[in-house]
PDB file of C-alpha atoms in Angstrom:
ATOM      1  CA  UNK A  13      30.424 173.218 243.888  1.00  0.00           C
ATOM      2  CA  UNK A  14      29.158 169.835 243.109  1.00  0.00           C
ATOM      3  CA  UNK A  15      31.781 167.987 245.336  1.00  0.00           C
ATOM      4  CA  UNK A  16      30.251 170.891 247.663  1.00  0.00           C
ATOM      5  CA  UNK A  17      27.031 170.456 246.992  1.00  0.00           C
ATOM      6  CA  UNK A  18      25.870 166.847 246.587  1.00  0.00           C
ATOM      7  CA  UNK A  19      29.176 165.130 248.302  1.00  0.00           C
ATOM      8  CA  UNK A  20      29.671 167.261 250.994  1.00  0.00           C
ATOM      9  CA  UNK A  21      25.892 168.657 251.173  1.00  0.00           C
ATOM     10  CA  UNK A  22      27.301 172.075 251.374  1.00  0.00           C
ATOM     11  CA  UNK A  23      24.061 174.327 250.039  1.00  0.00           C
ATOM     12  CA  UNK A  24      25.112 177.402 247.536  1.00  0.00           C
ATOM     13  CA  UNK A  25      24.899 180.920 248.021  1.00  0.00           C
ATOM     14  CA  UNK A  26      25.146 184.348 246.141  1.00  0.00           C
ATOM     15  CA  UNK A  27      25.973 187.573 247.662  1.00  0.00           C
ATOM     16  CA  UNK A  28      26.911 191.142 245.918  1.00  0.00           C
ATOM     17  CA  UNK A  29      30.487 192.136 246.272  1.00  0.00           C
ATOM     18  CA  UNK A  30      29.852 195.426 248.776  1.00  0.00           C
ATOM     19  CA  UNK A  31      30.929 195.696 252.559  1.00  0.00           C
ATOM     20  CA  UNK A  32      31.038 197.730 255.118  1.00  0.00           C
ATOM     21  CA  UNK A  33      34.200 199.457 256.649  1.00  0.00           C
ATOM     22  CA  UNK A  34      33.147 196.721 259.542  1.00  0.00           C
ATOM     23  CA  UNK A  35      33.919 194.002 256.563  1.00  0.00           C
ATOM     24  CA  UNK A  36      37.137 195.903 255.325  1.00  0.00           C
ATOM     25  CA  UNK A  37      38.506 194.900 258.324  1.00  0.00           C
ATOM     26  CA  UNK A  38      37.564 191.508 258.795  1.00  0.00           C
ATOM     27  CA  UNK A  39      40.864 190.062 257.283  1.00  0.00           C
ATOM     28  CA  UNK A  40      44.312 191.416 258.071  1.00  0.00           C
ATOM     29  CA  UNK A  41      45.060 192.704 254.023  1.00  0.00           C
ATOM     30  CA  UNK A  42      41.751 195.360 254.798  1.00  0.00           C
ATOM     31  CA  UNK A  43      44.102 198.234 254.457  1.00  0.00           C
ATOM     32  CA  UNK A  44      43.556 197.435 250.688  1.00  0.00           C
ATOM     33  CA  UNK A  45      39.646 198.873 250.247  1.00  0.00           C
ATOM     34  CA  UNK A  46      38.130 200.258 247.502  1.00  0.00           C
ATOM     35  CA  UNK A  47      36.181 202.481 248.511  1.00  0.00           C
ATOM     36  CA  UNK A  48      32.757 202.700 245.936  1.00  0.00           C
ATOM     37  CA  UNK A  49      32.652 206.656 244.821  1.00  0.00           C
ATOM     38  CA  UNK A  50      28.481 206.686 244.147  1.00  0.00           C
ATOM     39  CA  UNK A  51      26.628 207.462 247.306  1.00  0.00           C
ATOM     40  CA  UNK A  52      25.497 204.393 249.221  1.00  0.00           C
ATOM     41  CA  UNK A  53      24.949 203.122 252.085  1.00  0.00           C
ATOM     42  CA  UNK A  54      26.932 202.340 254.802  1.00  0.00           C
ATOM     43  CA  UNK A  55      27.077 199.229 254.403  1.00  0.00           C
ATOM     44  CA  UNK A  56      27.727 199.196 250.878  1.00  0.00           C
ATOM     45  CA  UNK A  57      30.629 201.408 251.620  1.00  0.00           C
ATOM     46  CA  UNK A  58      33.308 199.540 249.643  1.00  0.00           C
ATOM     47  CA  UNK A  59      34.080 196.261 247.448  1.00  0.00           C
ATOM     48  CA  UNK A  60      34.681 193.840 249.887  1.00  0.00           C
ATOM     49  CA  UNK A  61      37.888 192.310 250.457  1.00  0.00           C
ATOM     50  CA  UNK A  62      37.169 189.174 252.304  1.00  0.00           C
ATOM     51  CA  UNK A  63      34.482 186.458 250.922  1.00  0.00           C
ATOM     52  CA  UNK A  64      33.806 185.997 255.054  1.00  0.00           C
ATOM     53  CA  UNK A  65      31.556 188.776 256.232  1.00  0.00           C
ATOM     54  CA  UNK A  66      29.118 187.493 253.496  1.00  0.00           C
ATOM     55  CA  UNK A  67      28.906 183.800 254.662  1.00  0.00           C
ATOM     56  CA  UNK A  68      28.756 185.565 258.875  1.00  0.00           C
ATOM     57  CA  UNK A  69      25.237 187.948 257.757  1.00  0.00           C
ATOM     58  CA  UNK A  70      23.976 184.823 255.876  1.00  0.00           C
ATOM     59  CA  UNK A  71      24.427 182.242 259.045  1.00  0.00           C
ATOM     60  CA  UNK A  72      23.083 185.566 261.490  1.00  0.00           C
ATOM     61  CA  UNK A  73      19.807 185.560 258.766  1.00  0.00           C
ATOM     62  CA  UNK A  74      19.082 182.024 258.940  1.00  0.00           C
ATOM     63  CA  UNK A  75      20.269 181.049 262.743  1.00  0.00           C
ATOM     64  CA  UNK A  76      16.925 180.882 263.932  1.00  0.00           C
ATOM     65  CA  UNK A  77      15.238 179.129 261.071  1.00  0.00           C
ATOM     66  CA  UNK A  78      17.643 175.829 260.535  1.00  0.00           C
ATOM     67  CA  UNK A  79      19.498 173.924 263.802  1.00  0.00           C
ATOM     68  CA  UNK A  80      22.338 173.479 261.392  1.00  0.00           C
ATOM     69  CA  UNK A  81      23.574 175.384 258.674  1.00  0.00           C
ATOM     70  CA  UNK A  82      26.323 174.254 255.559  1.00  0.00           C
ATOM     71  CA  UNK A  83      26.867 177.108 253.302  1.00  0.00           C
ATOM     72  CA  UNK A  84      29.052 178.033 250.433  1.00  0.00           C
ATOM     73  CA  UNK A  85      30.072 180.607 247.906  1.00  0.00           C
ATOM     74  CA  UNK A  86      32.127 181.109 245.092  1.00  0.00           C
ATOM     75  CA  UNK A  87      32.878 184.899 244.799  1.00  0.00           C
ATOM     76  CA  UNK A  88      35.006 187.604 244.114  1.00  0.00           C
ATOM     77  CA  UNK A  89      37.301 190.234 246.349  1.00  0.00           C
ATOM     78  CA  UNK A  90      38.845 193.387 245.147  1.00  0.00           C
ATOM     79  CA  UNK A  91      42.178 194.982 246.873  1.00  0.00           C
ATOM     80  CA  UNK A  92      44.038 197.651 246.075  1.00  0.00           C
ATOM     81  CA  UNK A  93      47.986 198.139 246.430  1.00  0.00           C
ATOM     82  CA  UNK A  94      49.259 201.467 247.217  1.00  0.00           C
ATOM     83  CA  UNK A  95      52.522 200.494 246.590  1.00  0.00           C
ATOM     84  CA  UNK A  96      51.892 200.033 242.894  1.00  0.00           C
ATOM     85  CA  UNK A  97      48.468 201.893 242.581  1.00  0.00           C
ATOM     86  CA  UNK A  98      46.579 199.050 240.592  1.00  0.00           C
ATOM     87  CA  UNK A  99      43.314 196.974 241.975  1.00  0.00           C
ATOM     88  CA  UNK A 100      42.988 193.622 241.794  1.00  0.00           C
ATOM     89  CA  UNK A 101      40.177 190.896 242.351  1.00  0.00           C
ATOM     90  CA  UNK A 102      40.720 186.817 243.686  1.00  0.00           C
ATOM     91  CA  UNK A 103      38.401 184.663 244.089  1.00  0.00           C
ATOM     92  CA  UNK A 104      37.497 181.546 246.351  1.00  0.00           C
ATOM     93  CA  UNK A 105      35.162 179.564 247.226  1.00  0.00           C
ATOM     94  CA  UNK A 106      34.375 179.967 250.869  1.00  0.00           C
ATOM     95  CA  UNK A 107      32.636 177.988 253.240  1.00  0.00           C
ATOM     96  CA  UNK A 108      30.852 177.993 256.612  1.00  0.00           C
ATOM     97  CA  UNK A 109      29.003 175.639 259.367  1.00  0.00           C
ATOM     98  CA  UNK A 110      27.003 177.003 262.046  1.00  0.00           C
ATOM     99  CA  UNK A 111      26.893 174.064 264.867  1.00  0.00           C
ATOM    100  CA  UNK A 112      24.233 173.244 266.630  1.00  0.00           C
ATOM    101  CA  UNK A 113      25.910 172.371 269.749  1.00  0.00           C
ATOM    102  CA  UNK A 114      25.063 173.496 273.222  1.00  0.00           C
ATOM    103  CA  UNK A 115      27.122 174.495 275.834  1.00  0.00           C
ATOM    104  CA  UNK A 116      28.404 171.593 278.357  1.00  0.00           C
ATOM    105  CA  UNK A 117      30.505 168.477 279.247  1.00  0.00           C
ATOM    106  CA  UNK A 118      31.332 167.114 276.129  1.00  0.00           C
ATOM    107  CA  UNK A 119      30.842 170.498 273.962  1.00  0.00           C
ATOM    108  CA  UNK A 120      34.302 170.459 273.302  1.00  0.00           C
ATOM    109  CA  UNK A 121      34.503 166.704 271.704  1.00  0.00           C
ATOM    110  CA  UNK A 122      31.661 167.347 269.726  1.00  0.00           C
ATOM    111  CA  UNK A 123      32.980 170.881 268.422  1.00  0.00           C
ATOM    112  CA  UNK A 124      36.303 168.628 267.592  1.00  0.00           C
ATOM    113  CA  UNK A 125      34.203 165.859 265.710  1.00  0.00           C
ATOM    114  CA  UNK A 126      32.564 168.915 263.631  1.00  0.00           C
ATOM    115  CA  UNK A 127      35.704 170.671 262.972  1.00  0.00           C
ATOM    116  CA  UNK A 128      37.432 167.258 262.070  1.00  0.00           C
ATOM    117  CA  UNK A 129      34.716 166.496 259.796  1.00  0.00           C
ATOM    118  CA  UNK A 130      34.465 170.382 258.407  1.00  0.00           C
ATOM    119  CA  UNK A 131      38.720 169.828 257.688  1.00  0.00           C
ATOM    120  CA  UNK A 132      37.926 166.576 255.797  1.00  0.00           C
ATOM    121  CA  UNK A 133      35.389 168.154 253.480  1.00  0.00           C
ATOM    122  CA  UNK A 134      38.327 170.566 251.819  1.00  0.00           C
ATOM    123  CA  UNK A 135      40.246 167.074 251.725  1.00  0.00           C
ATOM    124  CA  UNK A 136      38.159 165.309 249.764  1.00  0.00           C
ATOM    125  CA  UNK A 137      37.784 168.594 247.726  1.00  0.00           C
ATOM    126  CA  UNK A 138      41.336 168.316 247.260  1.00  0.00           C
ATOM    127  CA  UNK A 139      41.417 164.495 246.800  1.00  0.00           C
ATOM    128  CA  UNK A 140      39.058 165.016 243.860  1.00  0.00           C
ATOM    129  CA  UNK A 141      40.934 167.407 241.724  1.00  0.00           C
ATOM    130  CA  UNK A 142      43.747 164.861 241.923  1.00  0.00           C
ATOM    131  CA  UNK A 143      46.325 166.952 244.242  1.00  0.00           C
ATOM    132  CA  UNK A 144      46.578 163.939 247.139  1.00  0.00           C
ATOM    133  CA  UNK A 145      50.175 165.620 248.410  1.00  0.00           C
ATOM    134  CA  UNK A 146      48.552 167.777 250.174  1.00  0.00           C
ATOM    135  CA  UNK A 147      50.244 170.075 253.570  1.00  0.00           C
ATOM    136  CA  UNK A 148      48.299 171.124 256.547  1.00  0.00           C
ATOM    137  CA  UNK A 149      50.184 173.618 258.763  1.00  0.00           C
ATOM    138  CA  UNK A 150      48.822 175.227 262.198  1.00  0.00           C
ATOM    139  CA  UNK A 151      48.315 178.786 260.927  1.00  0.00           C
ATOM    140  CA  UNK A 152      47.394 182.186 263.036  1.00  0.00           C
ATOM    141  CA  UNK A 153      45.002 184.553 261.662  1.00  0.00           C
ATOM    142  CA  UNK A 154      42.655 187.713 263.230  1.00  0.00           C
ATOM    143  CA  UNK A 155      39.852 186.122 262.003  1.00  0.00           C
ATOM    144  CA  UNK A 156      40.167 182.376 262.999  1.00  0.00           C
ATOM    145  CA  UNK A 157      40.240 181.100 266.427  1.00  0.00           C
ATOM    146  CA  UNK A 158      44.278 180.429 268.107  1.00  0.00           C
ATOM    147  CA  UNK A 159      44.886 176.378 267.740  1.00  0.00           C
ATOM    148  CA  UNK A 160      41.686 175.855 266.355  1.00  0.00           C
ATOM    149  CA  UNK A 161      42.700 176.503 262.175  1.00  0.00           C
ATOM    150  CA  UNK A 162      44.922 175.063 260.129  1.00  0.00           C
ATOM    151  CA  UNK A 163      46.285 175.800 256.339  1.00  0.00           C
ATOM    152  CA  UNK A 164      46.348 174.079 253.132  1.00  0.00           C
ATOM    153  CA  UNK A 165      49.816 174.379 251.033  1.00  0.00           C
ATOM    154  CA  UNK A 166      49.994 172.380 247.461  1.00  0.00           C
ATOM    155  CA  UNK A 167      54.015 172.303 247.104  1.00  0.00           C
ATOM    156  CA  UNK A 168      54.013 175.545 249.489  1.00  0.00           C
ATOM    157  CA  UNK A 169      51.909 177.268 247.918  1.00  0.00           C
ATOM    158  CA  UNK A 170      48.614 178.182 249.972  1.00  0.00           C
ATOM    159  CA  UNK A 171      45.190 176.813 248.311  1.00  0.00           C
ATOM    160  CA  UNK A 172      43.174 176.772 251.312  1.00  0.00           C
ATOM    161  CA  UNK A 173      42.078 177.286 255.369  1.00  0.00           C
ATOM    162  CA  UNK A 174      39.613 176.074 257.772  1.00  0.00           C
ATOM    163  CA  UNK A 175      38.826 177.104 261.332  1.00  0.00           C
ATOM    164  CA  UNK A 176      36.546 178.142 264.531  1.00  0.00           C
ATOM    165  CA  UNK A 177      35.893 181.885 263.778  1.00  0.00           C
ATOM    166  CA  UNK A 178      37.506 184.202 266.639  1.00  0.00           C
ATOM    167  CA  UNK A 179      35.071 184.749 269.465  1.00  0.00           C
ATOM    168  CA  UNK A 180      35.216 188.768 268.892  1.00  0.00           C
ATOM    169  CA  UNK A 181      33.958 188.199 265.021  1.00  0.00           C
ATOM    170  CA  UNK A 182      31.075 186.015 266.250  1.00  0.00           C
ATOM    171  CA  UNK A 183      29.915 188.583 268.602  1.00  0.00           C
ATOM    172  CA  UNK A 184      30.170 191.014 266.175  1.00  0.00           C
ATOM    173  CA  UNK A 185      28.005 189.155 263.414  1.00  0.00           C
ATOM    174  CA  UNK A 186      25.664 188.664 266.371  1.00  0.00           C
ATOM    175  CA  UNK A 187      25.985 184.727 265.774  1.00  0.00           C
ATOM    176  CA  UNK A 188      24.833 182.584 268.765  1.00  0.00           C
ATOM    177  CA  UNK A 189      26.359 179.259 267.856  1.00  0.00           C
ATOM    178  CA  UNK A 190      30.092 177.684 267.312  1.00  0.00           C
ATOM    179  CA  UNK A 191      31.161 178.947 263.664  1.00  0.00           C
ATOM    180  CA  UNK A 192      33.589 177.332 261.253  1.00  0.00           C
ATOM    181  CA  UNK A 193      34.665 179.260 258.299  1.00  0.00           C
ATOM    182  CA  UNK A 194      36.773 178.215 255.211  1.00  0.00           C
ATOM    183  CA  UNK A 195      38.069 179.789 251.687  1.00  0.00           C
ATOM    184  CA  UNK A 196      39.921 177.930 249.361  1.00  0.00           C
ATOM    185  CA  UNK A 197      42.175 179.980 246.659  1.00  0.00           C
ATOM    186  CA  UNK A 198      40.728 179.051 243.479  1.00  0.00           C
ATOM    187  CA  UNK A 199      42.790 181.098 241.654  1.00  0.00           C
ATOM    188  CA  UNK A 200      46.245 179.463 242.864  1.00  0.00           C
ATOM    189  CA  UNK A 201      44.211 176.189 241.582  1.00  0.00           C
ATOM    190  CA  UNK A 202      44.016 177.660 238.407  1.00  0.00           C
ATOM    191  CA  UNK A 203      47.837 178.014 238.732  1.00  0.00           C
ATOM    192  CA  UNK A 204      48.622 174.431 239.746  1.00  0.00           C
ATOM    193  CA  UNK A 205      46.412 173.515 236.830  1.00  0.00           C
ATOM    194  CA  UNK A 206      49.427 174.509 234.539  1.00  0.00           C
ATOM    195  CA  UNK A 207      52.115 172.539 236.282  1.00  0.00           C
ATOM    196  CA  UNK A 208      49.964 169.056 236.989  1.00  0.00           C
ATOM    197  CA  UNK A 209      47.492 169.169 233.573  1.00  0.00           C
ATOM    198  CA  UNK A 210      48.123 165.994 232.808  1.00  0.00           C
ATOM    199  CA  UNK A 211      46.104 164.679 236.358  1.00  0.00           C
ATOM    200  CA  UNK A 212      44.493 167.944 237.316  1.00  0.00           C
ATOM    201  CA  UNK A 213      40.611 167.834 236.005  1.00  0.00           C
ATOM    202  CA  UNK A 214      37.973 170.084 236.886  1.00  0.00           C
ATOM    203  CA  UNK A 215      35.287 172.859 235.342  1.00  0.00           C
ATOM    204  CA  UNK A 216      35.216 176.329 235.714  1.00  0.00           C
ATOM    205  CA  UNK A 217      32.284 177.016 237.767  1.00  0.00           C
ATOM    206  CA  UNK A 218      29.908 179.622 236.239  1.00  0.00           C
ATOM    207  CA  UNK A 219      29.044 182.844 238.052  1.00  0.00           C
ATOM    208  CA  UNK A 220      25.575 182.649 237.548  1.00  0.00           C
ATOM    209  CA  UNK A 221      22.760 180.066 239.412  1.00  0.00           C
ATOM    210  CA  UNK A 222      22.048 177.193 237.410  1.00  0.00           C
ATOM    211  CA  UNK A 223      18.482 177.639 235.746  1.00  0.00           C
ATOM    212  CA  UNK A 224      15.898 175.589 237.912  1.00  0.00           C
ATOM    213  CA  UNK A 225      12.472 175.721 239.083  1.00  0.00           C
ATOM    214  CA  UNK A 226      12.339 178.028 242.434  1.00  0.00           C
ATOM    215  CA  UNK A 227       9.692 176.757 244.952  1.00  0.00           C
ATOM    216  CA  UNK A 228       8.558 179.463 247.373  1.00  0.00           C
ATOM    217  CA  UNK A 229       6.453 178.407 250.685  1.00  0.00           C
ATOM    218  CA  UNK A 230       4.601 181.182 252.820  1.00  0.00           C
ATOM    219  CA  UNK A 231       4.712 179.833 256.462  1.00  0.00           C
ATOM    220  CA  UNK A 232       3.416 180.807 260.146  1.00  0.00           C
ATOM    221  CA  UNK A 233       6.286 183.564 261.609  1.00  0.00           C
ATOM    222  CA  UNK A 234       6.310 180.863 264.565  1.00  0.00           C
ATOM    223  CA  UNK A 235       7.066 178.158 262.287  1.00  0.00           C
ATOM    224  CA  UNK A 236      10.744 177.189 262.020  1.00  0.00           C
ATOM    225  CA  UNK A 237      12.394 176.870 258.584  1.00  0.00           C
ATOM    226  CA  UNK A 238      13.857 173.471 259.979  1.00  0.00           C
ATOM    227  CA  UNK A 239      10.194 172.206 260.453  1.00  0.00           C
ATOM    228  CA  UNK A 240       9.479 172.167 256.448  1.00  0.00           C
ATOM    229  CA  UNK A 241      12.576 171.389 255.584  1.00  0.00           C
ATOM    230  CA  UNK A 242      12.833 167.854 257.573  1.00  0.00           C
ATOM    231  CA  UNK A 243       9.179 167.359 255.631  1.00  0.00           C
ATOM    232  CA  UNK A 244      10.539 167.515 252.497  1.00  0.00           C
ATOM    233  CA  UNK A 245      13.429 165.082 253.710  1.00  0.00           C
ATOM    234  CA  UNK A 246      11.032 162.230 254.635  1.00  0.00           C
ATOM    235  CA  UNK A 247       9.415 162.474 251.333  1.00  0.00           C
ATOM    236  CA  UNK A 248      12.871 161.218 249.569  1.00  0.00           C
ATOM    237  CA  UNK A 249      11.924 162.874 247.185  1.00  0.00           C
ATOM    238  CA  UNK A 250      14.517 161.313 243.716  1.00  0.00           C
ATOM    239  CA  UNK A 251      14.827 165.183 242.283  1.00  0.00           C
ATOM    240  CA  UNK A 252      16.138 166.883 245.099  1.00  0.00           C
TER     241      UNK A 252
END
């Protein structure tokens, strides 16, 4: 969490683990969805099978408030295996970045630059965890843009992925800007830590927000959150 928030300037978010039917279809393993028995609103009908939809909703709600957004979440997904009749949960670090790039002659080069920077974030995380021999391969997933996504592997084990959100899903979630998404397979990192314990060091992240002071600001509806964020940055407050 410290690597992402302090080193790469991502903001941590917290979401419920509920999902709609559309959310449950986000990734190709969506048939493993678990329906909640209690009466729930339609958008909370299932346990989530992917960490991405929650991130997309956070971006949608804030895309008019900030020029750019960089967020991450440490969360769980829940899956049902019809073959063996059991459920299991998986843990991920989900990352998403909303780019302030408009269509122009040089937009593709700007997107490529941002994508490389986004990929670099993953490389930094793995490097900080003393996993230098990371393999990167082109991957094909329905939720990612073709030819603009990669998988990260350690000794042929997939430990992460990153790429540009597929235009189809970008439209479904109402995102008007180019969006980058990716995730780190936390459970796989735990398994790897057992085999390379001598050079693998990290603390398991907390599932709860840190106990810090929150400040609420009442502002005019026409004002942009970005203006307030810039004003705080310009003050250069050491504690922030």
